[in-house]
CSV table of C-alpha atoms in Angstrom, one decimal:
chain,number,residue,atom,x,y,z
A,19,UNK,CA,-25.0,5.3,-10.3
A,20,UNK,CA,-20.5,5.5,-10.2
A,21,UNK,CA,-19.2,2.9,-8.4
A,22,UNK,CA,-17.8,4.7,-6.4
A,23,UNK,CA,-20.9,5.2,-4.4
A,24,UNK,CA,-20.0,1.9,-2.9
A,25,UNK,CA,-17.3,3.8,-0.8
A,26,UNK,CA,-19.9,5.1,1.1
A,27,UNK,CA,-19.4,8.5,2.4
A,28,UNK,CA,-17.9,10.5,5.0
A,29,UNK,CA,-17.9,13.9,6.5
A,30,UNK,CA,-14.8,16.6,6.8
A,31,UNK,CA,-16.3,18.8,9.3
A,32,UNK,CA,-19.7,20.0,7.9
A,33,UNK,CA,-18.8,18.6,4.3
A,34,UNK,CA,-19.8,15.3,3.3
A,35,UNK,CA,-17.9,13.3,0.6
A,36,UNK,CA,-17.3,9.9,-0.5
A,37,UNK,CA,-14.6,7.8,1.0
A,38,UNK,CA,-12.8,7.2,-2.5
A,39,UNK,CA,-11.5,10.7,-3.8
A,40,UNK,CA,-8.9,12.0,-6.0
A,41,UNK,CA,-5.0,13.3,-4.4
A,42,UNK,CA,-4.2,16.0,-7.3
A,43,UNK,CA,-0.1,15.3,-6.4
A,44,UNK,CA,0.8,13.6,-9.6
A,45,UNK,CA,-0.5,16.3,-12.3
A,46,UNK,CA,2.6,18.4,-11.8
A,47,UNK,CA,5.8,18.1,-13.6
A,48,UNK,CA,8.7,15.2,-12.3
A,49,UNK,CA,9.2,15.5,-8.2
A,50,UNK,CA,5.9,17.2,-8.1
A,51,UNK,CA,8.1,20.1,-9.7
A,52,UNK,CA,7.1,22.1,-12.7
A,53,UNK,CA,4.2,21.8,-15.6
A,54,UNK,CA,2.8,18.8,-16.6
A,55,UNK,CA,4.2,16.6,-19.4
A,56,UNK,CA,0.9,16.9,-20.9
A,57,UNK,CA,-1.6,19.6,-19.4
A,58,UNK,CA,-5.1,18.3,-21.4
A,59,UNK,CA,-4.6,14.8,-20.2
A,60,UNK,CA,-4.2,16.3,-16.8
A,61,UNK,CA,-7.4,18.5,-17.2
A,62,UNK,CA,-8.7,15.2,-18.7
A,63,UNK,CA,-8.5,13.0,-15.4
A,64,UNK,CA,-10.0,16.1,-13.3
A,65,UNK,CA,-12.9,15.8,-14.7
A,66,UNK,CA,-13.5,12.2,-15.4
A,67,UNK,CA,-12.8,11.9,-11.8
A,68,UNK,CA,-15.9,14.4,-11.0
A,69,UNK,CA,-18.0,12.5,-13.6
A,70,UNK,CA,-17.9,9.8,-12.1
A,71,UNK,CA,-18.5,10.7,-8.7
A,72,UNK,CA,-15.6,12.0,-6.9
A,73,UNK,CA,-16.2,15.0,-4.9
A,74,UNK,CA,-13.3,15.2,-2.2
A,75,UNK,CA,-9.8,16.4,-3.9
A,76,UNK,CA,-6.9,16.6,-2.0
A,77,UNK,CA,-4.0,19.6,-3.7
A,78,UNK,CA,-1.8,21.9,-2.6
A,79,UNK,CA,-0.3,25.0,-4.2
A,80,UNK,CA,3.2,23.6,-3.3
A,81,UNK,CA,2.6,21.0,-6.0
A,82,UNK,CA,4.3,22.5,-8.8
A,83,UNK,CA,4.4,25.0,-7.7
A,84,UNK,CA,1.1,27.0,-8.3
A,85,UNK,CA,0.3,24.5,-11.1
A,86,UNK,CA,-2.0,21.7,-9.4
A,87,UNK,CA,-3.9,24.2,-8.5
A,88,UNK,CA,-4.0,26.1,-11.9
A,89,UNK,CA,-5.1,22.9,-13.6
A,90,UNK,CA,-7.6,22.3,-11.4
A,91,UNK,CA,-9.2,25.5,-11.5
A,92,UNK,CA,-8.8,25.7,-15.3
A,93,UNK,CA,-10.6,21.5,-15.5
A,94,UNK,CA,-13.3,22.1,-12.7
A,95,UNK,CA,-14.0,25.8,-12.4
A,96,UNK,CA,-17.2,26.8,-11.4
A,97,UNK,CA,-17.4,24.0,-9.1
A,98,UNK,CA,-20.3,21.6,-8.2
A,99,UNK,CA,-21.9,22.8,-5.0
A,100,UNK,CA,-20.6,18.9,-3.3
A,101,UNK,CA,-17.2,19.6,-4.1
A,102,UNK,CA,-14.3,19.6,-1.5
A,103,UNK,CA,-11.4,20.7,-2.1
A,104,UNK,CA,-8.8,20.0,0.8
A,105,UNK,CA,-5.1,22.3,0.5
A,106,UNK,CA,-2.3,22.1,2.5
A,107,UNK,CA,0.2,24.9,3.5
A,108,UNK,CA,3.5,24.9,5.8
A,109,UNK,CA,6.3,24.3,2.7
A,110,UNK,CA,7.4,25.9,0.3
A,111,UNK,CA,9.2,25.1,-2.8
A,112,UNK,CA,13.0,25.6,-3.9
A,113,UNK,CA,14.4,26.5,-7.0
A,114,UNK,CA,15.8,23.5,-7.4
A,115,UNK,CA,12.9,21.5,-6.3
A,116,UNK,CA,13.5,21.3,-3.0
A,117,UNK,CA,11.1,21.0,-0.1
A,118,UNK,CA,11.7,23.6,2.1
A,119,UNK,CA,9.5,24.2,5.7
A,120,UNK,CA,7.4,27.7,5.8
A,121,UNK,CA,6.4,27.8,9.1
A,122,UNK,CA,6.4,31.7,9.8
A,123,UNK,CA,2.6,34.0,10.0
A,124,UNK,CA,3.8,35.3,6.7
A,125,UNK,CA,4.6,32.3,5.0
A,126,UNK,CA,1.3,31.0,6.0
A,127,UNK,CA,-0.9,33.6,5.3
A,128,UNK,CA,1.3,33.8,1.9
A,129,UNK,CA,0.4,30.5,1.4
A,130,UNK,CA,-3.4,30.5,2.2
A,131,UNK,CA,-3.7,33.6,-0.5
A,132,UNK,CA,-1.9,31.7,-3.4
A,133,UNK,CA,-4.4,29.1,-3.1
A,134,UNK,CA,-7.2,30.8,-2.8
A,135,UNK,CA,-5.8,32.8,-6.2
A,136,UNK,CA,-4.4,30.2,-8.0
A,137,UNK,CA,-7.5,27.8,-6.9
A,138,UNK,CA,-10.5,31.0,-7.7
A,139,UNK,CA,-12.0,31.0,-4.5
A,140,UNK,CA,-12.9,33.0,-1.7
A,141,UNK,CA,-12.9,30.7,0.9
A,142,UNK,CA,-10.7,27.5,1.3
A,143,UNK,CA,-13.0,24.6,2.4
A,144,UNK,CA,-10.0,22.9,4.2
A,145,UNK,CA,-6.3,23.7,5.1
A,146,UNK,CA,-4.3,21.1,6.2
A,147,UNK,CA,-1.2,22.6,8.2
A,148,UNK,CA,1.7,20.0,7.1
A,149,UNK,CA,4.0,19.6,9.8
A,150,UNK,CA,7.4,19.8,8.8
A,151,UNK,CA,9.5,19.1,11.5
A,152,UNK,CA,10.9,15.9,9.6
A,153,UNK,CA,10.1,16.2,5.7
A,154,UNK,CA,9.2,12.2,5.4
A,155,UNK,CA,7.9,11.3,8.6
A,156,UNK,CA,5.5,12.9,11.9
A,157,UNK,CA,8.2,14.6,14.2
A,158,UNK,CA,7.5,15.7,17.6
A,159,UNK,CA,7.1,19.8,18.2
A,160,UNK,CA,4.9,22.2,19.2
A,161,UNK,CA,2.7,23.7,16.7
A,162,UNK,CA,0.4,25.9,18.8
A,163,UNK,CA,2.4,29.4,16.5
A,164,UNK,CA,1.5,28.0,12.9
A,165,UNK,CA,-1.8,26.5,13.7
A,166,UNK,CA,-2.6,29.8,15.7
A,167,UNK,CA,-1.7,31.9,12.7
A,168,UNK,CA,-4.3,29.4,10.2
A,169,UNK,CA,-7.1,29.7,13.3
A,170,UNK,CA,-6.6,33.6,12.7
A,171,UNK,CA,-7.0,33.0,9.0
A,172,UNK,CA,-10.3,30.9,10.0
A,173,UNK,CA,-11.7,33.8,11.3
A,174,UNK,CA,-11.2,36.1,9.2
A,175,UNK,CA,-13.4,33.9,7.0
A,176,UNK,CA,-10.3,32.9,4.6
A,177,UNK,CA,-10.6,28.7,6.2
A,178,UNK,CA,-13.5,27.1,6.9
A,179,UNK,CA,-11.9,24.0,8.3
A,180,UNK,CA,-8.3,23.0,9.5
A,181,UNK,CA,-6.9,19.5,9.5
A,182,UNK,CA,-3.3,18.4,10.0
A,183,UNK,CA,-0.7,16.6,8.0
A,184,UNK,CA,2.4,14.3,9.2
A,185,UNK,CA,1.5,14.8,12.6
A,186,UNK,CA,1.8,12.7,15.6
A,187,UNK,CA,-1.3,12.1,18.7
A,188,UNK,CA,0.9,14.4,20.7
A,189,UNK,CA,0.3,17.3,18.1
A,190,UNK,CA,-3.4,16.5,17.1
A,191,UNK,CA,-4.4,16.6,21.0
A,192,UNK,CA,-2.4,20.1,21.1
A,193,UNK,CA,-3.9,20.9,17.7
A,194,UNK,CA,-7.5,20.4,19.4
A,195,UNK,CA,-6.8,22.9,21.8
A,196,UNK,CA,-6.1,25.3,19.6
A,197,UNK,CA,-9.3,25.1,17.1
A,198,UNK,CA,-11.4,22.2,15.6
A,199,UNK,CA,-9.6,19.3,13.8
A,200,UNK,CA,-11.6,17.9,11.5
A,201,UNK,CA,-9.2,15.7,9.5
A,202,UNK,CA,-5.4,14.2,9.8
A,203,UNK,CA,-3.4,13.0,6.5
A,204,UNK,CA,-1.0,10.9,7.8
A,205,UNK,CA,1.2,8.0,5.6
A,206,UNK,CA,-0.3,4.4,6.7
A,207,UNK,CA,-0.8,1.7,4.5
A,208,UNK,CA,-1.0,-2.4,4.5
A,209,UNK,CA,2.7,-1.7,5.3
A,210,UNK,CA,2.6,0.7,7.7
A,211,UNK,CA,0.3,0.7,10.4
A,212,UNK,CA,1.7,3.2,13.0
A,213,UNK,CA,-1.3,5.1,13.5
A,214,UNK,CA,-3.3,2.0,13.9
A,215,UNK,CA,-4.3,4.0,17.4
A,216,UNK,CA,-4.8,7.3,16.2
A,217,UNK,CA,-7.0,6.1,13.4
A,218,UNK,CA,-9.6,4.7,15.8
A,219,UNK,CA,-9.7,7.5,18.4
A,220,UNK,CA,-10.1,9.6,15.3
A,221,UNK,CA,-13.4,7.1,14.4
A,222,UNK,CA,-14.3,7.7,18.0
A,223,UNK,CA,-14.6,11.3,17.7
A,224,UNK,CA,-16.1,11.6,14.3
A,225,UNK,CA,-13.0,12.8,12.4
A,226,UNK,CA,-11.5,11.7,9.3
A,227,UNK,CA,-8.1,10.2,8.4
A,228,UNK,CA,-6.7,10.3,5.3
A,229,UNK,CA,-3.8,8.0,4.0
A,230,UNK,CA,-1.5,8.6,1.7
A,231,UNK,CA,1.1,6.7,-0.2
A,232,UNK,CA,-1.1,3.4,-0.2
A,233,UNK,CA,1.5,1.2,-1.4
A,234,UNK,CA,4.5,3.0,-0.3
A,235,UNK,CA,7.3,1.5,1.5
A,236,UNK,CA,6.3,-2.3,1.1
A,237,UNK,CA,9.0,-4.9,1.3
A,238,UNK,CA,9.6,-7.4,-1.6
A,239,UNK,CA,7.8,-9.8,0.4
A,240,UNK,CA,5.0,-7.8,1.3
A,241,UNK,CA,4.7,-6.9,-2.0
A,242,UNK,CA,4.7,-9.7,-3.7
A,243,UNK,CA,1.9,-10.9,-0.8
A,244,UNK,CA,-0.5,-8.3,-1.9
A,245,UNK,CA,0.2,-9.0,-6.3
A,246,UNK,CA,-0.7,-12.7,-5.2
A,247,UNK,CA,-3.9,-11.7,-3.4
A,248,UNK,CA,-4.9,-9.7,-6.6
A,249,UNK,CA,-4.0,-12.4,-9.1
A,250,UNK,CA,-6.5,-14.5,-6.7
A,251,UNK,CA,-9.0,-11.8,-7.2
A,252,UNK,CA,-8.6,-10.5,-10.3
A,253,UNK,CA,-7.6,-7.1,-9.5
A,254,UNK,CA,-5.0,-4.7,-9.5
A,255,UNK,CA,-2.2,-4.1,-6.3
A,256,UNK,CA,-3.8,-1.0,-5.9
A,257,UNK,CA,-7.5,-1.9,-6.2
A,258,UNK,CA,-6.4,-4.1,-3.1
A,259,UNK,CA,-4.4,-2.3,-0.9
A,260,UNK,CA,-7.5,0.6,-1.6
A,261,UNK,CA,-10.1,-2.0,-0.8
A,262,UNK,CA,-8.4,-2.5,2.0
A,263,UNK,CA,-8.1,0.6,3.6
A,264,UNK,CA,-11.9,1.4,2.9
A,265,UNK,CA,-12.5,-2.0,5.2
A,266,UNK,CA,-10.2,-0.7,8.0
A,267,UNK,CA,-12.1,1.7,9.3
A,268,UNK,CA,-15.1,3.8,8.7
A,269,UNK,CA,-13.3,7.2,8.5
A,270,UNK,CA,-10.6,6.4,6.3
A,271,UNK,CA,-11.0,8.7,3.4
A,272,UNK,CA,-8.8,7.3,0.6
A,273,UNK,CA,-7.3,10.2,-2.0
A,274,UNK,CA,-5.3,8.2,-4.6
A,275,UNK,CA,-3.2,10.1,-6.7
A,276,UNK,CA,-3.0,9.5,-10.9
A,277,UNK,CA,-2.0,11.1,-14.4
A,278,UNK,CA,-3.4,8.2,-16.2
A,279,UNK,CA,-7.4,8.3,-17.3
A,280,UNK,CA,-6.9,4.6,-17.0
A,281,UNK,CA,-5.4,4.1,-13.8
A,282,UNK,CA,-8.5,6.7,-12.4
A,283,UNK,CA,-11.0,4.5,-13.1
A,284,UNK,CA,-8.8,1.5,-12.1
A,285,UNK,CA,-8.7,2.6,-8.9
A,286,UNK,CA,-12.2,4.2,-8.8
A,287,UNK,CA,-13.4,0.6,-9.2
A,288,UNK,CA,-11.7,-0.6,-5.8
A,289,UNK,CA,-15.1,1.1,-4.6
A,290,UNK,CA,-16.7,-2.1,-5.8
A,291,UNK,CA,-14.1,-4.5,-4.6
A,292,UNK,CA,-15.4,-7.3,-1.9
A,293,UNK,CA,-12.3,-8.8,-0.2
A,294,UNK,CA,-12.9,-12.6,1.1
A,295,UNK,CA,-12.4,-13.7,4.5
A,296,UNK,CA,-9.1,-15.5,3.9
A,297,UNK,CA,-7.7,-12.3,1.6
A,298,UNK,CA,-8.2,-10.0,3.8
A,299,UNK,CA,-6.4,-12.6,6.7
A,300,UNK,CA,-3.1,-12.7,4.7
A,301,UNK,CA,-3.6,-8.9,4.0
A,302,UNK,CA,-3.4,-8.4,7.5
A,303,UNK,CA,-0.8,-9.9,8.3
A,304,UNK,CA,1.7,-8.3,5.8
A,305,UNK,CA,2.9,-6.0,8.7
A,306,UNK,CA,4.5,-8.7,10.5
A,307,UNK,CA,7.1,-9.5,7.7
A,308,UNK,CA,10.3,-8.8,7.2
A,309,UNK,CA,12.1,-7.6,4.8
């Protein structure tokens, strides 16, 4: 049996997965823009990650664009029966790179047939609606006209599920009201621990939360906290901070994002990671420090 059974699982709507996954972000080109420096090590860490257990793959046909998607149609395709595969719509991408918001019925209906195309499906297991009010961070604003254009989509039997990305409570209690929410994607971290709140009423209700960027944003300090809690431990930042986030709270689904064959199964193994009493003390109190 993978180790990353250990993870345990969890379920996105009617879908059940493991808690440790796979974010697809890093096989594009530089700034997520453009091919890959090296498409068959891409392909390569698609499906190492599904041998060994990974089953929940976070994309999005903005990465590239088109050519996340393409790879991991080209690495996976047919998929296994178990596999999730979670998009995300509501940007679009500039010739220059740029992130640019696509909040309008036909960008997102554009959007939702470009994955299922560049993805082969029929029927998109789960669109996140990424809220892009403010680019880097959850900004307040309605979003009862993009989320009712993705519930049409749902009905027409294009979505099965709809979760939200960068969003605030404000937004997921307005989302709820305008169909099911089964998952939010939301940055937080050892770091940054602003939806410390909306994570739990989320575990309350049976929905998952997905971090991103697990060891974005830290301080020096708080940085060099967590590579002295790994020394201790012999393991990597990352298997830490992972470990971590696994402990925090049952619906935490971790997606952690990698080129690298070796770093996969680096962080694969923070399934299997047991974090002592006094580790996880100074790991909780890395929020408190200052820069």
């Amino acid at each position: 049996m993978s180790i990353i059974h250990q993870s345990g699982t969890f379920n996105i709507g009617d879908r059940k997965v493991r808690r440790l996954g796979y974010g697809a972000m890093q096989l594009a080109g530089p700034g997520v823009f453009g091919p890959p420096k090296d498409r068959g090590a891409a392909l390569a860490v698609l499906r190492e990650a599904v041998a060994c257990g990974v089953n929940h793959i976070d994309t999005s046909d903005f990465y590239g664009p088109h050519v996340t998607n393409q790879i991991i149609r080209e690495a996976l395709l047919p998929y296994g029966d178990d596999l999730v595969i979670v998009t995300k719509v509501g940007a679009r991408r500039g010739a220059d790179g740029s992130w640019i918001p696509a909040f309008s019925r036909q960008e997102l209906t554009q959007a939702v047939h470009d994955n299922l195309r560049n993805l082969g499906l029929e029927v998109l297991d789960v669109v996140n609606l990424r809220i892009t009010f403010d680019l880097h961070s959850p900004a307040e604003g309605s979003i009862e006209a993009p989320l009712t254009v993705l519930a049409d989509l749902q009905r027409q039997g294009l979505i099965r599920h709809i979760g939200l990305s960068n969003a605030t409570s404000k937004q997921v209690a307005e989302g709820r009201g305008i169909t099911e929410i089964v998952c939010v994607q939301n940055q937080y971290n050892l770091a940054h621990r602003n939806d410390d709140r909306l994570i739990d009423e989320l575990a309350r209700q049976g929905t998952a939360y997905v971090p991103f960027f697990p060891l974005g944003g830290f301080t020096p300090l708080q940085s060099s906290t967590l590579s002295n809690v790994a020394t201790r431990l012999s393991a990597t930042p990352m298997q830490v901070a992972l470990a971590w986030l696994l402990r925090r709270a049952p619906n935490i689904l971790l997606i952690p994002g990698t080129s690298s064959l070796g770093h996969l199964r680096e962080n694969l193994a923070a399934a299997g990671l047991v974090l002592p009493h006094d580790a996880v003390e100074e790991l909780d109190a890395m929020t408190d420090m200052a820069a």
